[in-house]
């Protein structure tokens, strides 16, 4: 029997993710969006690709959640992009309201599902979905680290003229300007990057990775990245549906690991049929720990703004 995956948000990231999952062939996909006819149109278009790509997976579009009932996994990409004149907090609170509403529907219709949140600002939205869902932390986590790491790996492979497959890297912390690329754990064919590249060059690539999302936005003019993000989401979906027990950087609700408690931040985690099955703690140097703490403090600031807005709402 095929698994069932719902993707909420049929925009660039959601639709591309749905297409990638459909092409795997072992999961049916329900695409949900508030825009009338949009998810239906995109889903039908994908379904009609099935005979060509050799996938019997069924893709369905909907403006409601009935079709999504009893999904094994739900990916949340619903949200709005930051518009000119909009403050960071405006975006935060708008996407908080959207992801809260989406989560309540998801929980109602798929009480046993695993949720992967993708909406930005990522770490704060994962925290919101986790808190709104009432699910245990193994069933709610977010995608950012694989994308950040993939960007870093791409730049390293380009620079050294080697296969991307041979470049292993780790990016921790929040999905923002203060993400923490772990240079010490970055290897090429098992060889530490410091043996192959000057420190100055590594620093340049780290900086480019930090600005990876912005670089794409500047080129696209409208909208933000979606090919690499959807590939990263699909890797997480596959790890769960196929119980692969992959160790991947994910945004996870920490309960004391890495000295952080009660906050969603990017760390290495094991993904399998149980969702986020384990946080993999690694020893950090003083400097790395300080960077991670700084990154977590930025996430905490956003979470505090959300909590305050929620407290005001409920008064
Ligand atoms: N329920 C369902 N869908 C919604 C809702 C809602 N309450 N509110 C908005 N949407 C839909 C929009 O109609 C739109 O189709 O979410 C979709 C978002 O798509 P895009 O604007 O194309 O954004 P996209 O590039 O896909 O990014 C989605 O992922 O990477 C992050 O920063 C990105 O937060 C953004 C999200």
GROMACS .gro file of C-alpha atoms and ligand atoms in nm:
model
  351
    1UNK     CA    1   0.000   0.000   0.000
    2UNK     CA    2   0.122   0.349  -0.079
    3UNK     CA    3   0.175   0.601   0.202
    4UNK     CA    4  -0.022   0.924   0.211
    5UNK     CA    5   0.149   1.262   0.222
    6UNK     CA    6  -0.028   1.598   0.239
    7UNK     CA    7   0.149   1.913   0.129
    8UNK     CA    8  -0.015   2.232   0.255
    9UNK     CA    9   0.061   2.532   0.037
   10UNK     CA   10   0.056   2.479  -0.339
   11UNK     CA   11   0.302   2.758  -0.416
   12UNK     CA   12   0.653   2.714  -0.548
   13UNK     CA   13   0.793   2.507  -0.261
   14UNK     CA   14   0.475   2.304  -0.199
   15UNK     CA   15   0.402   2.219  -0.562
   16UNK     CA   16   0.763   2.128  -0.641
   17UNK     CA   17   0.774   1.908  -0.331
   18UNK     CA   18   0.448   1.737  -0.431
   19UNK     CA   19   0.590   1.667  -0.776
   20UNK     CA   20   0.911   1.522  -0.633
   21UNK     CA   21   0.718   1.298  -0.392
   22UNK     CA   22   0.484   1.181  -0.667
   23UNK     CA   23   0.780   1.082  -0.884
   24UNK     CA   24   0.909   0.855  -0.603
   25UNK     CA   25   0.600   0.643  -0.673
   26UNK     CA   26   0.535   0.506  -0.324
   27UNK     CA   27   0.324   0.784  -0.176
   28UNK     CA   28  -0.003   0.943  -0.281
   29UNK     CA   29  -0.006   1.319  -0.240
   30UNK     CA   30  -0.280   1.562  -0.138
   31UNK     CA   31  -0.203   1.924  -0.220
   32UNK     CA   32  -0.397   2.180  -0.014
   33UNK     CA   33  -0.417   2.556  -0.065
   34UNK     CA   34  -0.661   2.838   0.010
   35UNK     CA   35  -0.656   2.968  -0.347
   36UNK     CA   36  -0.957   2.829  -0.530
   37UNK     CA   37  -0.877   2.577  -0.806
   38UNK     CA   38  -0.500   2.627  -0.777
   39UNK     CA   39  -0.418   2.300  -0.595
   40UNK     CA   40  -0.670   2.111  -0.809
   41UNK     CA   41  -0.510   2.242  -1.129
   42UNK     CA   42  -0.153   2.170  -1.022
   43UNK     CA   43  -0.247   1.825  -0.888
   44UNK     CA   44  -0.420   1.728  -1.212
   45UNK     CA   45  -0.123   1.845  -1.414
   46UNK     CA   46   0.108   1.628  -1.197
   47UNK     CA   47  -0.126   1.330  -1.217
   48UNK     CA   48  -0.112   1.351  -1.595
   49UNK     CA   49   0.268   1.326  -1.576
   50UNK     CA   50   0.227   0.985  -1.408
   51UNK     CA   51   0.207   0.774  -1.726
   52UNK     CA   52   0.520   0.942  -1.862
   53UNK     CA   53   0.736   0.919  -1.549
   54UNK     CA   54   0.597   0.576  -1.461
   55UNK     CA   55   0.432   0.668  -1.132
   56UNK     CA   56   0.092   0.537  -1.021
   57UNK     CA   57   0.092   0.771  -0.724
   58UNK     CA   58  -0.230   0.968  -0.705
   59UNK     CA   59  -0.207   1.345  -0.663
   60UNK     CA   60  -0.521   1.525  -0.546
   61UNK     CA   61  -0.578   1.897  -0.502
   62UNK     CA   62  -0.812   2.048  -0.247
   63UNK     CA   63  -0.913   2.369  -0.071
   64UNK     CA   64  -1.009   2.172   0.239
   65UNK     CA   65  -0.867   1.897   0.456
   66UNK     CA   66  -1.117   1.612   0.412
   67UNK     CA   67  -0.911   1.457   0.132
   68UNK     CA   68  -0.603   1.477   0.352
   69UNK     CA   69  -0.756   1.264   0.628
   70UNK     CA   70  -0.526   1.011   0.791
   71UNK     CA   71  -0.213   1.125   0.617
   72UNK     CA   72   0.107   0.957   0.734
   73UNK     CA   73   0.304   1.274   0.685
   74UNK     CA   74   0.214   1.641   0.635
   75UNK     CA   75   0.447   1.906   0.495
   76UNK     CA   76   0.351   2.265   0.580
   77UNK     CA   77   0.472   2.526   0.331
   78UNK     CA   78   0.170   2.759   0.362
   79UNK     CA   79   0.255   3.120   0.425
   80UNK     CA   80   0.317   3.454   0.268
   81UNK     CA   81   0.646   3.598   0.155
   82UNK     CA   82   0.776   3.920   0.303
   83UNK     CA   83   0.641   4.214   0.108
   84UNK     CA   84   0.796   4.559   0.077
   85UNK     CA   85   0.715   4.767   0.383
   86UNK     CA   86   0.647   4.462   0.596
   87UNK     CA   87   0.853   4.431   0.912
   88UNK     CA   88   1.012   4.105   1.022
   89UNK     CA   89   0.759   4.086   1.305
   90UNK     CA   90   0.464   4.146   1.066
   91UNK     CA   91   0.579   3.850   0.861
   92UNK     CA   92   0.637   3.646   1.175
   93UNK     CA   93   0.289   3.706   1.314
   94UNK     CA   94   0.111   3.662   0.979
   95UNK     CA   95   0.280   3.330   0.914
   96UNK     CA   96   0.223   3.232   1.277
   97UNK     CA   97  -0.152   3.280   1.227
   98UNK     CA   98  -0.143   3.085   0.899
   99UNK     CA   99   0.058   2.794   1.040
  100UNK     CA  100  -0.157   2.782   1.356
  101UNK     CA  101  -0.475   2.756   1.149
  102UNK     CA  102  -0.320   2.495   0.920
  103UNK     CA  103  -0.190   2.291   1.215
  104UNK     CA  104  -0.529   2.280   1.384
  105UNK     CA  105  -0.685   2.135   1.065
  106UNK     CA  106  -0.398   1.891   1.019
  107UNK     CA  107  -0.425   1.764   1.377
  108UNK     CA  108  -0.802   1.727   1.344
  109UNK     CA  109  -0.786   1.525   1.022
  110UNK     CA  110  -0.458   1.336   1.067
  111UNK     CA  111  -0.413   1.289   1.442
  112UNK     CA  112  -0.130   1.038   1.401
  113UNK     CA  113   0.072   1.210   1.132
  114UNK     CA  114   0.429   1.335   1.133
  115UNK     CA  115   0.462   1.705   1.043
  116UNK     CA  116   0.751   1.867   0.861
  117UNK     CA  117   0.727   2.246   0.877
  118UNK     CA  118   0.896   2.460   0.613
  119UNK     CA  119   0.734   2.805   0.634
  120UNK     CA  120   0.970   3.090   0.723
  121UNK     CA  121   1.091   3.224   0.959
  122UNK     CA  122   1.165   2.856   0.988
  123UNK     CA  123   1.267   2.787   1.346
  124UNK     CA  124   0.994   3.006   1.494
  125UNK     CA  125   0.731   2.844   1.270
  126UNK     CA  126   0.845   2.494   1.370
  127UNK     CA  127   0.811   2.603   1.732
  128UNK     CA  128   0.461   2.735   1.661
  129UNK     CA  129   0.350   2.419   1.480
  130UNK     CA  130   0.498   2.204   1.757
  131UNK     CA  131   0.321   2.402   2.030
  132UNK     CA  132  -0.008   2.430   1.838
  133UNK     CA  133  -0.018   2.060   1.750
  134UNK     CA  134   0.018   1.915   2.097
  135UNK     CA  135   0.212   1.633   1.928
  136UNK     CA  136   0.523   1.485   2.088
  137UNK     CA  137   0.842   1.637   1.952
  138UNK     CA  138   0.933   1.330   1.747
  139UNK     CA  139   0.632   1.404   1.523
  140UNK     CA  140   0.701   1.774   1.451
  141UNK     CA  141   1.024   1.905   1.306
  142UNK     CA  142   1.142   2.140   1.036
  143UNK     CA  143   1.348   2.156   0.720
  144UNK     CA  144   1.636   2.400   0.692
  145UNK     CA  145   1.962   2.230   0.779
  146UNK     CA  146   1.967   1.999   0.477
  147UNK     CA  147   1.919   2.300   0.250
  148UNK     CA  148   2.185   2.510   0.421
  149UNK     CA  149   2.421   2.213   0.417
  150UNK     CA  150   2.347   2.143   0.051
  151UNK     CA  151   2.437   2.500  -0.036
  152UNK     CA  152   2.765   2.472   0.153
  153UNK     CA  153   2.838   2.135  -0.016
  154UNK     CA  154   2.763   2.281  -0.359
  155UNK     CA  155   3.006   2.570  -0.313
  156UNK     CA  156   3.280   2.340  -0.178
  157UNK     CA  157   3.238   2.092  -0.467
  158UNK     CA  158   3.252   2.376  -0.720
  159UNK     CA  159   3.562   2.523  -0.561
  160UNK     CA  160   3.753   2.194  -0.545
  161UNK     CA  161   3.610   2.056  -0.870
  162UNK     CA  162   3.495   1.734  -0.702
  163UNK     CA  163   3.168   1.543  -0.690
  164UNK     CA  164   2.902   1.686  -0.461
  165UNK     CA  165   2.852   1.328  -0.342
  166UNK     CA  166   3.193   1.327  -0.177
  167UNK     CA  167   3.138   1.646   0.021
  168UNK     CA  168   2.994   1.600   0.368
  169UNK     CA  169   2.914   1.900   0.581
  170UNK     CA  170   2.710   2.014   0.879
  171UNK     CA  171   2.522   2.335   0.942
  172UNK     CA  172   2.369   2.383   1.286
  173UNK     CA  173   2.159   2.649   1.453
  174UNK     CA  174   1.877   2.864   1.325
  175UNK     CA  175   1.802   2.908   0.956
  176UNK     CA  176   1.922   3.264   0.944
  177UNK     CA  177   2.221   3.487   0.911
  178UNK     CA  178   2.375   3.335   1.220
  179UNK     CA  179   2.354   2.970   1.116
  180UNK     CA  180   2.657   2.771   1.228
  181UNK     CA  181   2.843   2.580   0.955
  182UNK     CA  182   3.061   2.326   1.137
  183UNK     CA  183   3.382   2.349   0.942
  184UNK     CA  184   3.546   2.089   1.169
  185UNK     CA  185   3.294   1.828   1.053
  186UNK     CA  186   3.320   1.920   0.686
  187UNK     CA  187   3.503   1.660   0.480
  188UNK     CA  188   3.572   1.576   0.117
  189UNK     CA  189   3.604   1.203   0.060
  190UNK     CA  190   3.668   1.174   0.434
  191UNK     CA  191   3.946   1.437   0.428
  192UNK     CA  192   3.893   1.741   0.654
  193UNK     CA  193   3.827   2.053   0.445
  194UNK     CA  194   4.107   2.239   0.626
  195UNK     CA  195   4.355   2.006   0.451
  196UNK     CA  196   4.224   2.105   0.110
  197UNK     CA  197   4.133   2.471   0.128
  198UNK     CA  198   4.280   2.787   0.276
  199UNK     CA  199   4.102   2.924   0.582
  200UNK     CA  200   4.020   3.244   0.397
  201UNK     CA  201   3.845   3.052   0.118
  202UNK     CA  202   3.649   2.843   0.370
  203UNK     CA  203   3.535   3.165   0.540
  204UNK     CA  204   3.419   3.302   0.205
  205UNK     CA  205   3.213   2.989   0.135
  206UNK     CA  206   3.066   2.998   0.486
  207UNK     CA  207   2.960   3.356   0.423
  208UNK     CA  208   2.807   3.266   0.088
  209UNK     CA  209   2.618   2.980   0.257
  210UNK     CA  210   2.481   3.219   0.520
  211UNK     CA  211   2.354   3.442   0.242
  212UNK     CA  212   2.240   3.146   0.026
  213UNK     CA  213   1.868   3.228   0.040
  214UNK     CA  214   1.927   3.599  -0.021
  215UNK     CA  215   2.148   3.527  -0.322
  216UNK     CA  216   1.861   3.340  -0.490
  217UNK     CA  217   1.602   3.605  -0.398
  218UNK     CA  218   1.823   3.875  -0.552
  219UNK     CA  219   1.842   3.681  -0.878
  220UNK     CA  220   1.476   3.578  -0.897
  221UNK     CA  221   1.349   3.930  -0.812
  222UNK     CA  222   1.014   3.775  -0.718
  223UNK     CA  223   0.980   3.483  -0.482
  224UNK     CA  224   1.246   3.271  -0.317
  225UNK     CA  225   1.426   2.940  -0.367
  226UNK     CA  226   1.226   2.623  -0.421
  227UNK     CA  227   1.421   2.362  -0.621
  228UNK     CA  228   1.680   2.295  -0.351
  229UNK     CA  229   1.430   2.340  -0.065
  230UNK     CA  230   1.191   2.086  -0.219
  231UNK     CA  231   1.477   1.839  -0.272
  232UNK     CA  232   1.569   1.876   0.095
  233UNK     CA  233   1.209   1.822   0.211
  234UNK     CA  234   1.180   1.514  -0.010
  235UNK     CA  235   1.494   1.366   0.146
  236UNK     CA  236   1.332   1.400   0.489
  237UNK     CA  237   1.001   1.256   0.366
  238UNK     CA  238   1.185   0.958   0.219
  239UNK     CA  239   1.385   0.901   0.539
  240UNK     CA  240   1.058   0.877   0.735
  241UNK     CA  241   0.847   0.679   0.488
  242UNK     CA  242   1.124   0.427   0.420
  243UNK     CA  243   1.239   0.420   0.785
  244UNK     CA  244   1.590   0.497   0.670
  245UNK     CA  245   1.726   0.616   1.007
  246UNK     CA  246   1.922   0.885   0.830
  247UNK     CA  247   2.125   1.134   1.030
  248UNK     CA  248   2.031   1.472   0.890
  249UNK     CA  249   2.038   1.828   1.018
  250UNK     CA  250   1.679   1.916   1.115
  251UNK     CA  251   1.506   2.182   1.318
  252UNK     CA  252   1.401   2.005   1.637
  253UNK     CA  253   1.246   2.100   1.971
  254UNK     CA  254   1.535   2.063   2.213
  255UNK     CA  255   1.488   1.942   2.567
  256UNK     CA  256   1.829   2.018   2.714
  257UNK     CA  257   2.042   1.878   2.433
  258UNK     CA  258   2.328   2.109   2.338
  259UNK     CA  259   2.242   2.301   2.657
  260UNK     CA  260   1.922   2.437   2.496
  261UNK     CA  261   1.582   2.377   2.650
  262UNK     CA  262   1.234   2.442   2.511
  263UNK     CA  263   1.340   2.585   2.175
  264UNK     CA  264   1.338   2.463   1.813
  265UNK     CA  265   1.686   2.486   1.660
  266UNK     CA  266   1.877   2.299   1.388
  267UNK     CA  267   2.077   1.998   1.512
  268UNK     CA  268   2.172   1.656   1.376
  269UNK     CA  269   1.883   1.413   1.417
  270UNK     CA  270   1.793   1.058   1.322
  271UNK     CA  271   1.488   1.036   1.093
  272UNK     CA  272   1.294   0.713   1.056
  273UNK     CA  273   0.944   0.568   1.077
  274UNK     CA  274   0.906   0.722   1.424
  275UNK     CA  275   0.983   1.067   1.283
  276UNK     CA  276   1.262   1.244   1.469
  277UNK     CA  277   1.385   0.937   1.655
  278UNK     CA  278   1.692   1.084   1.821
  279UNK     CA  279   1.882   1.408   1.862
  280UNK     CA  280   2.245   1.327   1.791
  281UNK     CA  281   2.455   1.528   2.032
  282UNK     CA  282   2.808   1.607   1.929
  283UNK     CA  283   3.077   1.776   2.132
  284UNK     CA  284   3.128   2.138   2.030
  285UNK     CA  285   3.425   2.365   2.080
  286UNK     CA  286   3.379   2.679   2.293
  287UNK     CA  287   3.354   2.887   1.978
  288UNK     CA  288   3.098   2.659   1.811
  289UNK     CA  289   2.889   2.649   2.129
  290UNK     CA  290   2.896   3.029   2.151
  291UNK     CA  291   2.781   3.056   1.786
  292UNK     CA  292   2.503   2.803   1.845
  293UNK     CA  293   2.389   2.991   2.156
  294UNK     CA  294   2.386   3.317   1.962
  295UNK     CA  295   2.183   3.156   1.687
  296UNK     CA  296   1.941   3.012   1.945
  297UNK     CA  297   1.908   3.355   2.107
  298UNK     CA  298   1.789   3.499   1.773
  299UNK     CA  299   1.527   3.224   1.747
  300UNK     CA  300   1.425   3.286   2.108
  301UNK     CA  301   1.363   3.654   2.029
  302UNK     CA  302   1.111   3.559   1.759
  303UNK     CA  303   0.950   3.298   1.982
  304UNK     CA  304   0.909   3.560   2.256
  305UNK     CA  305   0.732   3.794   2.010
  306UNK     CA  306   0.497   3.507   1.913
  307UNK     CA  307   0.425   3.415   2.274
  308UNK     CA  308   0.350   3.775   2.361
  309UNK     CA  309   0.112   3.808   2.063
  310UNK     CA  310  -0.064   3.489   2.167
  311UNK     CA  311  -0.096   3.608   2.527
  312UNK     CA  312  -0.247   3.939   2.408
  313UNK     CA  313  -0.486   3.753   2.180
  314UNK     CA  314  -0.616   3.536   2.459
  315UNK     CA  315  -0.678   3.833   2.694
  316LIG     N1  316  -0.370   2.751   0.398
  316LIG     C1  317  -0.318   2.692   0.286
  316LIG     N2  318  -0.235   2.756   0.201
  316LIG     C2  319  -0.206   2.883   0.227
  316LIG     C3  320  -0.257   2.953   0.339
  316LIG     C4  321  -0.342   2.881   0.427
  316LIG     N3  322  -0.396   2.937   0.537
  316LIG     N4  323  -0.210   3.080   0.336
  316LIG     C5  324  -0.132   3.091   0.227
  316LIG     N5  325  -0.128   2.973   0.162
  316LIG     C6  326  -0.060   2.938   0.036
  316LIG     C7  327  -0.062   3.051  -0.067
  316LIG     O1  328  -0.188   3.059  -0.131
  316LIG     C8  329   0.049   3.007  -0.161
  316LIG     O2  330   0.000   2.929  -0.269
  316LIG     O3  331   0.078   2.914   0.058
  316LIG     C9  332   0.140   2.923  -0.072
  316LIG    C10  333   0.280   2.981  -0.056
  316LIG     O4  334   0.342   2.972  -0.179
  316LIG     P1  335   0.449   3.079  -0.235
  316LIG     O5  336   0.400   3.215  -0.208
  316LIG     O6  337   0.483   3.037  -0.374
  316LIG     O7  338   0.575   3.057  -0.140
  316LIG     P2  339   0.685   2.943  -0.153
  316LIG     O8  340   0.799   2.994  -0.233
  316LIG     O9  341   0.622   2.815  -0.188
  316LIG    O10  342   0.737   2.937  -0.002
  316LIG    C11  343   0.654   2.884   0.099
  316LIG    O11  344   0.834   2.808   0.235
  316LIG    O12  345   1.063   2.828   0.210
  316LIG    C12  346   0.950   2.882   0.271
  316LIG    O13  347   1.002   3.117   0.290
  316LIG    C13  348   0.922   3.023   0.226
  316LIG    O14  349   0.760   3.066   0.397
  316LIG    C14  350   0.778   3.037   0.260
  316LIG    C15  351   0.723   2.897   0.232
   0.00000   0.00000   0.00000
